[in-house]
Structures are given as structure tokens and as C-alpha cells.
CSV table of C-alpha atoms and ligand atoms in Angstrom, one decimal:
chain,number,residue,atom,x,y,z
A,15,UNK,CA,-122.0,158.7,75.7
A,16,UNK,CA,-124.6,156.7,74.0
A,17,UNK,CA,-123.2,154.9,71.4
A,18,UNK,CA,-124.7,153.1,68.5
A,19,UNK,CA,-122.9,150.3,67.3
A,20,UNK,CA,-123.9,148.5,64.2
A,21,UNK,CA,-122.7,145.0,63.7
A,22,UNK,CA,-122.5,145.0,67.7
A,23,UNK,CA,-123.1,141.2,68.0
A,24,UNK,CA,-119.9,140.6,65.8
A,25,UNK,CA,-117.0,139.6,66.2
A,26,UNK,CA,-115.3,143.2,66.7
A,27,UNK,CA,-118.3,144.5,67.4
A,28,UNK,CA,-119.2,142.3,71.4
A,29,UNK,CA,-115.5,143.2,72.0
A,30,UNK,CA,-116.4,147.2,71.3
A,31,UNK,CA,-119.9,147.1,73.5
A,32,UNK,CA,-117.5,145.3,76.3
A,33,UNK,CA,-115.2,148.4,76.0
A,34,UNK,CA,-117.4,150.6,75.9
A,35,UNK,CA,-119.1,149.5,79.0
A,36,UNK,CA,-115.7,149.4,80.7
A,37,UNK,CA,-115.3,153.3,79.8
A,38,UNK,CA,-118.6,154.2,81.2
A,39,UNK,CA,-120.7,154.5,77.7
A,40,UNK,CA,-124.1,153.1,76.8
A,41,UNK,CA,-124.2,150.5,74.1
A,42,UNK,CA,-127.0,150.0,71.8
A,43,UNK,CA,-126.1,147.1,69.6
A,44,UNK,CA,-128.2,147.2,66.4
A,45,UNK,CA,-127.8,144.3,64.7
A,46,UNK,CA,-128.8,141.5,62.2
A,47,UNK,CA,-127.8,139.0,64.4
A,48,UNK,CA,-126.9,136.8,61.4
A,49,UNK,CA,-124.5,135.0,64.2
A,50,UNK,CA,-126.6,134.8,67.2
A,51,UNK,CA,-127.1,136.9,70.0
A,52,UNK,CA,-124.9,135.0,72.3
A,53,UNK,CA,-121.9,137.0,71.8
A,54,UNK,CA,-123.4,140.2,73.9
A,55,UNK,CA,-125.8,137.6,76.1
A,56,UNK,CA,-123.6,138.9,79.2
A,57,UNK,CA,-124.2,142.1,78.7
A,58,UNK,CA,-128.1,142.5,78.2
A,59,UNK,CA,-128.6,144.1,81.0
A,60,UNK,CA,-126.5,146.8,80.5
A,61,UNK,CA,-127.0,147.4,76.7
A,62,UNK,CA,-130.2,148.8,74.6
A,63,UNK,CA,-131.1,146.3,71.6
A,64,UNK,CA,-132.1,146.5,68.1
A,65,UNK,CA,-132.9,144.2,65.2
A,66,UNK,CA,-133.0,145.8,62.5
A,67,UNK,CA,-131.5,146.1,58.8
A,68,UNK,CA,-129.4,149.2,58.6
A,69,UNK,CA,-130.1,149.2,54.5
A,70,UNK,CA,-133.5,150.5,55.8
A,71,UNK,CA,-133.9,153.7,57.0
A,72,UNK,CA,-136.9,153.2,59.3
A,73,UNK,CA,-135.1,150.7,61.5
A,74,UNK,CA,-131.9,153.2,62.2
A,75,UNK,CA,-134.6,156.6,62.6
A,76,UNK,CA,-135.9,154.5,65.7
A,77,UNK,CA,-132.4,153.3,67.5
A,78,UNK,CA,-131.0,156.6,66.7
A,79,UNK,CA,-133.2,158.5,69.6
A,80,UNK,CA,-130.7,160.3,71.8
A,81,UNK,CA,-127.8,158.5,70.6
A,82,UNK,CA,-124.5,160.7,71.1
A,83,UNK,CA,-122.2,158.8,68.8
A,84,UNK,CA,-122.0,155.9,66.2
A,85,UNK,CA,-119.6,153.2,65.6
A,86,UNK,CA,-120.2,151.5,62.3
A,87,UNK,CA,-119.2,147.9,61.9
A,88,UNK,CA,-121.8,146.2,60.3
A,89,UNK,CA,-120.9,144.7,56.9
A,90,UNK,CA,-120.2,141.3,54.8
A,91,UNK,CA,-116.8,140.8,55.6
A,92,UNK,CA,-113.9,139.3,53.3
A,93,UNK,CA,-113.6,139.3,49.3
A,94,UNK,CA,-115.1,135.4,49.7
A,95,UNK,CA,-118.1,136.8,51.3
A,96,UNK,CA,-118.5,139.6,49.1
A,97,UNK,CA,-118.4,137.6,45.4
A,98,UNK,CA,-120.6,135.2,46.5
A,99,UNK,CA,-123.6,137.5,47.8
A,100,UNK,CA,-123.0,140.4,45.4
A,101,UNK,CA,-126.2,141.9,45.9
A,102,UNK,CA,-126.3,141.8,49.7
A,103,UNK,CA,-122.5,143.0,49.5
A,104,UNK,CA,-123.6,145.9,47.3
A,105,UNK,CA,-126.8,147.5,49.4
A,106,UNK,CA,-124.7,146.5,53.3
A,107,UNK,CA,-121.6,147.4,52.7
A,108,UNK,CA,-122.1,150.5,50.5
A,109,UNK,CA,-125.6,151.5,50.2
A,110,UNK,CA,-126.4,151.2,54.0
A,111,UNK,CA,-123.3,153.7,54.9
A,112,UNK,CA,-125.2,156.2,52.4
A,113,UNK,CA,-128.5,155.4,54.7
A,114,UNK,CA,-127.3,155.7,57.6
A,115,UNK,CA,-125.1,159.0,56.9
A,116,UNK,CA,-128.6,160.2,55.3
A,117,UNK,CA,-130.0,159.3,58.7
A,118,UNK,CA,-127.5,160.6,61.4
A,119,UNK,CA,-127.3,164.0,59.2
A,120,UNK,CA,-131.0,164.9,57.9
A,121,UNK,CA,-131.5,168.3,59.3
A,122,UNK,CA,-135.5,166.8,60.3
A,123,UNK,CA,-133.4,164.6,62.7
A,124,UNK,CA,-131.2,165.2,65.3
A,125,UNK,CA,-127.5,165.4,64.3
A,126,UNK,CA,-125.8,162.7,65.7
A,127,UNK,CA,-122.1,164.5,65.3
A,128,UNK,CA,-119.4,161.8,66.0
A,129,UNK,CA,-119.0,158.8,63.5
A,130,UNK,CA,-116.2,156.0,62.8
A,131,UNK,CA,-116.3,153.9,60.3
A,132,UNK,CA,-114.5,150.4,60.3
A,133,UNK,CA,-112.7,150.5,56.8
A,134,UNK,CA,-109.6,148.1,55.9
A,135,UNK,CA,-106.2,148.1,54.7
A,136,UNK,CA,-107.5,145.8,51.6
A,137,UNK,CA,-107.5,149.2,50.2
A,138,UNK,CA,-104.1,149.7,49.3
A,139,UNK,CA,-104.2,146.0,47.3
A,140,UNK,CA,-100.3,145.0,46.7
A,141,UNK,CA,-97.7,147.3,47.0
A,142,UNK,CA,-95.0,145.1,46.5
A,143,UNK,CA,-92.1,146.8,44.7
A,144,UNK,CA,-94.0,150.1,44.8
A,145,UNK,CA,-93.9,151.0,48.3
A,146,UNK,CA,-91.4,149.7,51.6
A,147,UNK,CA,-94.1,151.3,53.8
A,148,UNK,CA,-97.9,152.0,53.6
A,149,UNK,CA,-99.1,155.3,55.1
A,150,UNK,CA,-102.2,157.1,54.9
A,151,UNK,CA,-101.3,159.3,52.2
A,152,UNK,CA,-100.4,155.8,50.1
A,153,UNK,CA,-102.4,155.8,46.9
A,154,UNK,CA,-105.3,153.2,47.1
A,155,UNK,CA,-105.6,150.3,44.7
A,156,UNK,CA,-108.0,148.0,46.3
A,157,UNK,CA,-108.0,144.7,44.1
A,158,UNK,CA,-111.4,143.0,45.7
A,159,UNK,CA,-115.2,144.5,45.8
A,160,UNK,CA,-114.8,144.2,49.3
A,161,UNK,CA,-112.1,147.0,49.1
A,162,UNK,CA,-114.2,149.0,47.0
A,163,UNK,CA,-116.9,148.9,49.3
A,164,UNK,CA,-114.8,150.3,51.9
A,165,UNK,CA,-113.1,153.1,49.4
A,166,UNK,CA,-116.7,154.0,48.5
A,167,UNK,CA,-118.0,154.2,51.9
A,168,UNK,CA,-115.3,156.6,53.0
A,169,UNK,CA,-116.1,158.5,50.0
A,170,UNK,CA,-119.6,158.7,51.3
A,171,UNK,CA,-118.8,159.6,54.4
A,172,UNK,CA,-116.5,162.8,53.9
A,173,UNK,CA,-118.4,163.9,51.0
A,174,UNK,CA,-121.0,164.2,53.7
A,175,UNK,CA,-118.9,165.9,56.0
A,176,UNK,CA,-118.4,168.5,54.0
A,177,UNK,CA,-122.2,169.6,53.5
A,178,UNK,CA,-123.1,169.0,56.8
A,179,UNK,CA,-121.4,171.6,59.7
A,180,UNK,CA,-120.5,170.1,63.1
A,181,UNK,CA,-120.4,166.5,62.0
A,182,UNK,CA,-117.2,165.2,62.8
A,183,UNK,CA,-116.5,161.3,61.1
A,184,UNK,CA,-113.5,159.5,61.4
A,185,UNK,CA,-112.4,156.5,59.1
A,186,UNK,CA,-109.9,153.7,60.9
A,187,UNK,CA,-108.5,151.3,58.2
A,188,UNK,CA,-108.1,148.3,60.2
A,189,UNK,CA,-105.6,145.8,59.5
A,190,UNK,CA,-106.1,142.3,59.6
A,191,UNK,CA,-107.9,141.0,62.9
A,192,UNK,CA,-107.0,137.9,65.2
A,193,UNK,CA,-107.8,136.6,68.4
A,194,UNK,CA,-110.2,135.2,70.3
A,195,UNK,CA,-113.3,137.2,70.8
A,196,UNK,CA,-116.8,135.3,71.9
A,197,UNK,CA,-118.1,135.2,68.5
A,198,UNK,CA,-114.7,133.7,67.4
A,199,UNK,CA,-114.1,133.9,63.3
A,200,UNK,CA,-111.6,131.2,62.3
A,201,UNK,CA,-111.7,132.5,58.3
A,202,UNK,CA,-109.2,135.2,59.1
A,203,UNK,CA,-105.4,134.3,58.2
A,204,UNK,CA,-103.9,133.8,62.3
A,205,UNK,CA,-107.0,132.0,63.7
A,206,UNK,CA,-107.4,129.6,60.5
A,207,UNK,CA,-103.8,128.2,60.7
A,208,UNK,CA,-104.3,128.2,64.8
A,209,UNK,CA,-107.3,126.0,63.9
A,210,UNK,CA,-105.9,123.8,61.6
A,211,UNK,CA,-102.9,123.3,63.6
A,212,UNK,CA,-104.6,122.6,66.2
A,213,UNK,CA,-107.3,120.4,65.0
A,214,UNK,CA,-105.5,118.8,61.8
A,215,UNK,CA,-101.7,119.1,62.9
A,216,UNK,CA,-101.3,120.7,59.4
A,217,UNK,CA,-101.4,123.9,57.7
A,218,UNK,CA,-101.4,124.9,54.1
A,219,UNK,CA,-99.6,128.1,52.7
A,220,UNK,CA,-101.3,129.1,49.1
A,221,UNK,CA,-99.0,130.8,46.6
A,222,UNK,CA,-94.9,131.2,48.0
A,223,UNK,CA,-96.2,132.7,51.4
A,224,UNK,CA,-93.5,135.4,50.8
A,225,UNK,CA,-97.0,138.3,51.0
A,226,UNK,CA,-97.2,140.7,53.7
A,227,UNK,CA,-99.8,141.0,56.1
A,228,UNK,CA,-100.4,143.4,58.6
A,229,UNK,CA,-102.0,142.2,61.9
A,230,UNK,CA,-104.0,143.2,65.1
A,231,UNK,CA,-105.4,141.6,68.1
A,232,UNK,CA,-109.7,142.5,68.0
A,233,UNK,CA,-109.1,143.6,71.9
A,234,UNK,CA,-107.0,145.7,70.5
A,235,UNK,CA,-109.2,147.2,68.1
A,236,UNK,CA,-112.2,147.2,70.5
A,237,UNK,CA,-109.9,149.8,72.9
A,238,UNK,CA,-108.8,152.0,70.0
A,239,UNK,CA,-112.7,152.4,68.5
A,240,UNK,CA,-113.2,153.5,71.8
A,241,UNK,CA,-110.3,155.7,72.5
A,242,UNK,CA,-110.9,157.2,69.2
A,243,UNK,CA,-114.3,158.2,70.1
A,244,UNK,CA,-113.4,159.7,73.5
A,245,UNK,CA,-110.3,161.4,72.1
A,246,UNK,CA,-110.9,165.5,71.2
A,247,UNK,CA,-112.8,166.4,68.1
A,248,UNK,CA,-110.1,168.0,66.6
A,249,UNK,CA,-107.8,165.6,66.5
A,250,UNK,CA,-110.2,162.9,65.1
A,251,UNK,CA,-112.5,165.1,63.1
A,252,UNK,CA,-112.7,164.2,59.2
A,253,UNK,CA,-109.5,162.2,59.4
A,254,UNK,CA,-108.2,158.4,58.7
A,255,UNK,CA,-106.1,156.5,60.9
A,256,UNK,CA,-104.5,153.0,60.4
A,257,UNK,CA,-105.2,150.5,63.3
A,258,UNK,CA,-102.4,148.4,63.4
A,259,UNK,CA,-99.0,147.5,65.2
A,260,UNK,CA,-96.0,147.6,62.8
A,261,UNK,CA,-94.5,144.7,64.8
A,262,UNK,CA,-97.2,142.6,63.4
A,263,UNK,CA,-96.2,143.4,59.8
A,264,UNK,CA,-95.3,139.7,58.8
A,265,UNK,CA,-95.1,137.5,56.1
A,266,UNK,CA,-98.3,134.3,55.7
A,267,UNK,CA,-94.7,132.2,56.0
A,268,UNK,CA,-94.0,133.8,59.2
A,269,UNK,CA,-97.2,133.5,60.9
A,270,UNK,CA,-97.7,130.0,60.1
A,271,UNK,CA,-94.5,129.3,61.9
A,272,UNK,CA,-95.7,131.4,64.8
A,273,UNK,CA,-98.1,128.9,65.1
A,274,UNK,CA,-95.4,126.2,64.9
A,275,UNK,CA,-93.6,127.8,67.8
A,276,UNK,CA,-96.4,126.9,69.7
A,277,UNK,CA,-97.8,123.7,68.2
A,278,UNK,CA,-94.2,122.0,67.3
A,279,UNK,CA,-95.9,118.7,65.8
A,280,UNK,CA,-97.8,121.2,62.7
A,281,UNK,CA,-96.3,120.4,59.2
A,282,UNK,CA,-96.5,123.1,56.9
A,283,UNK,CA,-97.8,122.7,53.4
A,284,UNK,CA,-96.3,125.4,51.2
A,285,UNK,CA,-98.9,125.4,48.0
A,286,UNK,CA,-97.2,127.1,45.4
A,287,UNK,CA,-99.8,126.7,42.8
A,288,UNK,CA,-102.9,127.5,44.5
A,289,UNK,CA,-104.1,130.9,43.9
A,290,UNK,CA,-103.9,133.2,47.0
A,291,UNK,CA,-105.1,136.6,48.5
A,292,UNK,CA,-102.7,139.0,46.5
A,293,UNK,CA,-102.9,141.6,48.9
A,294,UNK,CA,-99.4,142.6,50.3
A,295,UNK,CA,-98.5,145.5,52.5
A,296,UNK,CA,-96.5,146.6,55.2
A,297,UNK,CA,-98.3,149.1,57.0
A,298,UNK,CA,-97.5,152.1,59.4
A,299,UNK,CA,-99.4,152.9,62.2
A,300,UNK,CA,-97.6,156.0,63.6
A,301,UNK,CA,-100.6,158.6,63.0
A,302,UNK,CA,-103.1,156.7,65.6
A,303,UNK,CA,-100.1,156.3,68.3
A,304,UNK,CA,-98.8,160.1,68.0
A,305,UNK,CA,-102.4,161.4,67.6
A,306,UNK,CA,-105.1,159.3,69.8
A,307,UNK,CA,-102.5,157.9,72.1
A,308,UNK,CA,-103.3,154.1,71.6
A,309,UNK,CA,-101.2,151.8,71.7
A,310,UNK,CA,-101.4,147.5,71.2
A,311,UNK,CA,-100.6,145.0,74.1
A,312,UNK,CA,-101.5,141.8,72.3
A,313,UNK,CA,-98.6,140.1,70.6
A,314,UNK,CA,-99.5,137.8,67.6
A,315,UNK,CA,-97.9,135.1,70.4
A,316,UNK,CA,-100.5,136.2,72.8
A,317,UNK,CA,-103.7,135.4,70.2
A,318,UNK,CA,-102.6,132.4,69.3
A,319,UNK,CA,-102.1,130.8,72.7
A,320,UNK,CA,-105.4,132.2,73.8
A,321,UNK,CA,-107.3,130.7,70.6
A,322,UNK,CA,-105.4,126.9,71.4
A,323,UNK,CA,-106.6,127.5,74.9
A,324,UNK,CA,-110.2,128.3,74.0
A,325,UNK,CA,-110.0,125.2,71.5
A,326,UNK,CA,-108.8,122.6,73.8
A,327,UNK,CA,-111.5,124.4,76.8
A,328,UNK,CA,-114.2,125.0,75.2
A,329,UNK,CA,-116.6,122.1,73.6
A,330,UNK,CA,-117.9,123.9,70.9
A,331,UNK,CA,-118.6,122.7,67.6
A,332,UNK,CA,-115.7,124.5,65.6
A,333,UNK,CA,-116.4,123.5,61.9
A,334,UNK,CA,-120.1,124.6,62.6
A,335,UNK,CA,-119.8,127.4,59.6
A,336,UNK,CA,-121.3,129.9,62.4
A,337,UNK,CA,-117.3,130.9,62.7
A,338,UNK,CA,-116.7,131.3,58.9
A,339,UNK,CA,-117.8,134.4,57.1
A,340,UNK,CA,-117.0,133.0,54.2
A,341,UNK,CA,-120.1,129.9,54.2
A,342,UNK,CA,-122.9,132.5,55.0
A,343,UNK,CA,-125.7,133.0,52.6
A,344,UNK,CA,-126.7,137.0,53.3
A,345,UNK,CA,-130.1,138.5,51.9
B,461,NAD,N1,-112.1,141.2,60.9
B,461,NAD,C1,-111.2,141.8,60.2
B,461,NAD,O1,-110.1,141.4,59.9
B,461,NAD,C2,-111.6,143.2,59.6
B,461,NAD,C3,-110.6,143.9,59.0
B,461,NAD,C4,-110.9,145.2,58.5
B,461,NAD,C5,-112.1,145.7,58.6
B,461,NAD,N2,-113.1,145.0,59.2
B,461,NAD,C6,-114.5,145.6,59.3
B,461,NAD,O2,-114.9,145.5,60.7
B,461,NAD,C7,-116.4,145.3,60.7
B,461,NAD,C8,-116.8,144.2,61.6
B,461,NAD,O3,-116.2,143.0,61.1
B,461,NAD,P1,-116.3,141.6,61.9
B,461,NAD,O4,-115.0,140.8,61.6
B,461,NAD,O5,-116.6,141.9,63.3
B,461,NAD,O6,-117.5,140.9,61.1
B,461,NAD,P2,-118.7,140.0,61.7
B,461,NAD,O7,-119.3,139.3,60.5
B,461,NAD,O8,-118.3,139.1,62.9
B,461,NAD,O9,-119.7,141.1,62.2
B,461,NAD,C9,-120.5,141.8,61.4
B,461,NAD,C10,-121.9,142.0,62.1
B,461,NAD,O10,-122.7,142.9,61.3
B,461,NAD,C11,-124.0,142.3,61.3
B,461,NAD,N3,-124.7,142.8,60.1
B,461,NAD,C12,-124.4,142.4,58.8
B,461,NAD,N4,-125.2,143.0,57.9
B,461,NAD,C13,-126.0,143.8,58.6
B,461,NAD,C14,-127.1,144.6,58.3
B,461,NAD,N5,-127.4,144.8,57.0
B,461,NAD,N6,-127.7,145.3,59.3
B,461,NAD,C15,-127.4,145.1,60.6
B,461,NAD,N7,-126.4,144.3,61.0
B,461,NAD,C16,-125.7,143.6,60.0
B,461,NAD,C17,-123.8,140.8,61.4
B,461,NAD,O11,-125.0,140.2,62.0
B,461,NAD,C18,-122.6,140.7,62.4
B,461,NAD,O12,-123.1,140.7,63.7
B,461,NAD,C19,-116.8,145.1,59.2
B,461,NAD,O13,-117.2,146.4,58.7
B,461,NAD,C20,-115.5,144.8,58.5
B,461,NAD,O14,-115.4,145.1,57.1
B,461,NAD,C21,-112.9,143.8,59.8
């Protein structure tokens, strides 16, 4: 297949065009490049490129020519991103979904039929006390704009579905990513305390660290984006999957000392005071096993000794804010 993959140059996203390569697909990556295009710089020869905007409508008409499939990914990622560029987070993450549905579905174009969408678990906000278990008939309650964004888009997205015979979308709520991946992001919850661990010999814990969080490796992700697109349409058509790993249902507390196990000398801060990410979940991933057939093989173990590795390797400049979403100043 020929697969369009918005946000390509991400940090999901290089991990995707690597999978999909592995699996026989063509890649084109159309991207921003907000981080650089050094992520996919292996793979140029293999892939088709665009820079472009996906809020505007003439750059996706041209990189959709013969394209089989899409795999959207491109967005301001994190509630931190999202408040601070309100206007960029408004027209990417919920206008350009609308543009490029518009796009993929006008009947003046050809149908592009197969779509996933990279929503979040943010969705379902805190469940504490409410629910044991999140499934995908949970009500929603995001609790961030970033959240919204995501409800909105999915909204977009099946409401187009139904007007629109023989396209066939498919929503995965991701849970929260770690790992290493070549455009590393060390905002996210696991990589941060690896960093600071590792860097500092500290961590801190905001609020009583008691909050679930529900975790997956981005290798991970990249094969089930993939397996989901290669699985048959019935079985993917029109519906939402978690990607997660119950195993990696933990509390902030327990990562952090995860990251002890493996860095003995970190001392851990517990901030009670500070104000923290009230998101708290446990979520199952049962519907994605049973159905597409994926399954993890990255332990939160496994990331976290790959990340140390990469730190104490690699002489890259870590604080650069290249590797935190949250610092970036989108148009
Ligand atoms: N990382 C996570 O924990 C997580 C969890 C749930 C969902 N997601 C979703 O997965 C997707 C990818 O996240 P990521 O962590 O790889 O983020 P990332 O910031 O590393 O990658 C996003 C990519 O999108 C590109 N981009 C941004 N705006 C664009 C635009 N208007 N047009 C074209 N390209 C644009 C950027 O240049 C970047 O390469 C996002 O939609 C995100 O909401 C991520």
C-alpha cells in the first residue's frame, strides 16, 4: 500500500514509516518538519516527501495522488502544548482532520478508503472512583483542550463515514507513549523521570503520585498502526480500539521507582503541593488483542534501559527543547 503518514517525521510517526517499510508499504511522510527531518534521514531513499501544512487543503490534494491509505498523526501534542498555542492547537488538531477528511472523501477526488486516526486515552479524563477499568464503551470526560481536540476529531471522522460509502476509518486511543524513538520526546511521563534520573540523580513526583497511568512502548505503537491497517476491513472499519498493555497500567509512584530499579542512586521528590496532570485511568486493551491480533513486547523495563543507554551513548544535546513538545512556539 501507499500510505500517507502525516506527522511522519515525529516521534511515533519515523517509527511508523520504519514499519511500514519493514511490511512492504510505501511511505510518504507529509510533514511540517517542526523537528527536523533527521528522524526519517535513513530512509529517504525509500520514502516519498512532502512539506506541507495539512490545515491547507492544496498541500494534502497534491501528496494524496495514488495514495491507498492514511495514517494520521500530525498534531500539537500535550495539554502544555495545546494552552499555550491555542490558535495553532485549534486549526491542527481539529480543523485540519475536517480538511483532510474533506480531502480524502470529495467525490472530485479519489476516495482514499482506509484511515486511522491517532486519538488518546486523555479522553476519558479521571475516573477515579467511577470506574475499576476503562473500556471503549467508557463514557468520555476529557478534562484538557487537547482531549477535546481528539473527541472532536473522531467526531469528524465517523460523522463522515457515515455520508461517504466505502470509506472505512478507524480511531486508536493511544495510551501514553515511551521509549526511545530517533526523534526522542523526553516531556512524556517515563522518559522525563529516565532523564532526570539520569542527568540530575533526582526526580520529582507532583501531587501524591497515587494517579494512574496507562503506558506503551512507540515501537509498539508503530507495529499496531500498521497491523491495524493491514488487518481486514471488517474488523477495523468504523471502529475504536485502545492501544495499550494492561500490564503497563501503573501508578506516576510506580514508574518513578521503575526508574530507581535501574538507576539505584535517584532520590525521589514526592511534591504534594504542586498541581499535577489529573488524568487517572486504568485502561483495557482486550478489543485490539482479540480483534487485530497485536500484541506488546516492550516492557516499561525494556524503554527505560534503552533510553539510559541512548543517554550515556549518544552526545546529543538533551536540554536542547528540540525533545520537549511542550517549549515549541507553533504557527
Ligand atoms: N506521544 C504520546 O504519548 C501520544 C499519546 C496519545 C496520542 N498521541 C498522538 O499521536 C500523534 C503523534 O504524536 P507524537 O508524540 O509523535 O508527536 P510529535 O510532536 O513528535 O510529532 C508530530 C508531528 O506532526 C508534525 N506536524 C504538526 N503540525 C503539523 C501540520 N499542521 N501539518 C503537518 N505536520 C504537522 C510535526 O512536525 C511532527 O513531526 C499526535 O496526533 C498525538 O496527539 C501521542
Amino acid at each position: 500500500m501507499r500510505v500517507l503518514v502525516t506527522g511522519g517525521a515525529g516521534y511515533i510517526g519515523c517509527l511508523v514509516v520504519e514499519e511500514l517499510l519493514k511490511n512492504n508499504h510505501k511511505p510518504i511522510v507529509f510533514d511540517m518538519f517542526n523537528w527536523g527531518k533527521e528522524a526519517i534521514e535513513p530512509y529517504l531513499d525509500q520514502i516519498d516527501l512532502f512539506e506541507g501544512d495539512c490545515r491547507n487543503s492544496r498541500d494534502i490534494i497534491y501528496a494524496l495522488e495514488g495514495v491507498d491509505a492514511i495514517i494520521h498523526l500530525a498534531g500539537i501534542v500535550g495539554e502544555f502544548a495545546c494552552n499555550s498555542n491555542s490558535k495553532a492547537h485549534f486549526s491542527i488538531n481539529i480543523e485540519s482532520t475536517r480538511t483532510l477528511i474533506n480531502c480524502c472523501t470529495d467525490p472530485e477526488l479519489d476516495l482514499v478508503r482506509d484511515f486511522i486516526y491517532a486519538s488518546s486515552c486523555s479522553v476519558y479524563g479521571n475516573v477515579k472512583g467511577l470506574y475499576n477499568e476503562v473500556t471503549e464503551e467508557t463514557p468520555t470526560a476529557p478534562l484538557s483542550s487537547y482531549a477535546h481536540a481528539k473527541l472532536r476529531s473522531e467526531q469528524i471522522i465517523f460523522d463522515r463515514m457515515k455520508a461517504v460509502p466505502h470509506f472505512h476509518p478507524t480511531v486508536l486511543r493511544l495510551t501514553t507513549v515511551f521509549g526511545w524513538s530517533s526523534r526522542p520526546r523526553l516531556d512524556l511521563v517515563t522518559n522525563l523521570f529516565a532523564y532526570n534520573a539520569w542527568k540530575k540523580g533526582e526526580l520529582s513526583i507532583f501531587g501524591d503520585g497515587l494517579q494512574y497511568r496507562s503506558l506503551i512502548h512507540v515501537r509498539d505503537i508503530a507495529r499496531a498502526f500498521v497491523q491495524t491497517l493491514e488487518a481486514p476491513r471488517f474488523m477495523r472499519s468504523g471502529k475504536i480500539f485502545h492501544l495499550g498493555e494492561e500490564k503497563n497500567n501503573k501508578t506516576v509512584k510506580k514508574i518513578a521507582e521503575i526508574v530507581k530499579e535501574q538507576l539505584p542512586e535517584t532520590k525521589i521528590n514526592m511534591c504534594p503541593g504542586q498541581p499535577s496532570d489529573r488524568r487517572d485511568y486504568r485502561i483495557n486493551c482486550q478489543r485490539l488483542k482479540n480483534v487485530i491480533g497485536w500484541e506488546a513486547e516492550y516492557s516499561i523495563e525494556d524503554g527505560i534501559k534503552e533510553l539510559i543507554e541512548k543517554f550515556e551513548t549518544l552526545n546529543w544535546d538533551w536540554e536542547s527543547d528540540k525533545y520537549r513538545n511542550s517549549s515549541f512556539k507553533y504557527i
